[in-house]
Amino acid sequence: MFLDPYNYELDLEVQKEEAFEDGMEKGKNIGFTDGANKKAEEDAVNFLKEGIAEEVVSRCVGLPIDKIQDLAEELKK
């Protein structure tokens, strides 16, 4: 069986490409999560403006009650 000799440059290039792809995937996931959280906050604000109870808003948009209370306080300012 014939094996190619180890190529350090090629190995380094492959590792860089894999690291880049991993970083891109993590970045996409973070961006998606940030976007979903922003949308949930926007929805919560809209519900609060309509007079929906904070506890109900929390359950409906999936944000913790303390975050909903913070948003409600911001609306009062």
Tab-separated table of C-alpha atoms in Angstrom:
chain	number	residue	atom	x	y	z
A	1	MET	CA	0.000	0.000	0.000
A	2	PHE	CA	1.344	3.408	-0.986
A	3	LEU	CA	0.854	6.419	1.274
A	4	ASP	CA	1.484	9.995	0.231
A	5	PRO	CA	4.057	11.797	2.335
A	6	TYR	CA	2.702	14.166	4.977
A	7	ASN	CA	2.114	17.630	3.563
A	8	TYR	CA	2.234	20.217	6.330
A	9	GLU	CA	1.044	23.066	4.084
A	10	LEU	CA	-1.972	21.090	2.882
A	11	ASP	CA	-2.816	19.991	6.424
A	12	LEU	CA	-2.639	23.591	7.639
A	13	GLU	CA	-4.866	24.759	4.782
A	14	VAL	CA	-7.460	22.068	5.568
A	15	GLN	CA	-7.432	23.016	9.252
A	16	LYS	CA	-7.920	26.695	8.378
A	17	GLU	CA	-10.848	25.865	6.099
A	18	GLU	CA	-12.489	23.696	8.773
A	19	ALA	CA	-12.014	26.413	11.397
A	20	PHE	CA	-13.482	29.011	9.029
A	21	GLU	CA	-16.526	26.824	8.326
A	22	ASP	CA	-17.030	26.180	12.046
A	23	GLY	CA	-16.808	29.911	12.744
A	24	MET	CA	-19.304	30.721	10.012
A	25	GLU	CA	-21.768	28.158	11.375
A	26	LYS	CA	-21.425	29.499	14.916
A	27	GLY	CA	-21.874	33.045	13.619
A	28	LYS	CA	-25.040	32.084	11.769
A	29	ASN	CA	-26.423	30.430	14.885
A	30	ILE	CA	-25.644	33.466	17.016
A	31	GLY	CA	-27.213	35.766	14.428
A	32	PHE	CA	-30.326	33.614	14.242
A	33	THR	CA	-30.657	33.559	18.028
A	34	ASP	CA	-30.136	37.319	18.278
A	35	GLY	CA	-32.738	37.903	15.595
A	36	ALA	CA	-35.255	35.616	17.295
A	37	ASN	CA	-34.707	37.398	20.621
A	38	LYS	CA	-35.132	40.802	18.990
A	39	LYS	CA	-38.389	39.661	17.363
A	40	ALA	CA	-39.653	38.272	20.681
A	41	GLU	CA	-38.886	41.606	22.363
A	42	GLU	CA	-40.670	43.529	19.595
A	43	ASP	CA	-43.697	41.253	19.932
A	44	ALA	CA	-43.662	41.651	23.707
A	45	VAL	CA	-43.630	45.438	23.422
A	46	ASN	CA	-46.570	45.323	21.021
A	47	PHE	CA	-48.547	43.056	23.377
A	48	LEU	CA	-47.758	45.315	26.329
A	49	LYS	CA	-48.926	48.353	24.359
A	50	GLU	CA	-52.225	46.520	23.806
A	51	GLY	CA	-52.602	46.091	27.570
A	52	ILE	CA	-51.924	42.357	27.723
A	53	ALA	CA	-50.808	41.193	31.183
A	54	GLU	CA	-47.059	40.759	31.646
A	55	GLU	CA	-47.397	37.100	32.663
A	56	VAL	CA	-49.398	36.322	29.518
A	57	VAL	CA	-46.883	38.169	27.340
A	58	SER	CA	-44.057	36.192	28.913
A	59	ARG	CA	-45.749	32.880	28.146
A	60	CYS	CA	-46.707	33.887	24.608
A	61	VAL	CA	-43.346	35.219	23.439
A	62	GLY	CA	-41.118	32.914	25.484
A	63	LEU	CA	-39.171	35.592	27.325
A	64	PRO	CA	-38.586	35.522	31.091
A	65	ILE	CA	-40.984	37.594	33.184
A	66	ASP	CA	-38.158	39.844	34.407
A	67	LYS	CA	-37.352	40.799	30.803
A	68	ILE	CA	-41.040	41.561	30.164
A	69	GLN	CA	-41.135	43.705	33.293
A	70	ASP	CA	-38.058	45.591	32.119
A	71	LEU	CA	-39.707	46.224	28.754
A	72	ALA	CA	-42.890	47.383	30.494
A	73	GLU	CA	-40.866	49.832	32.587
A	74	GLU	CA	-39.210	51.201	29.456
A	75	LEU	CA	-42.629	51.825	27.934
A	76	LYS	CA	-43.644	53.901	30.950
A	77	LYS	CA	-40.765	56.319	30.421
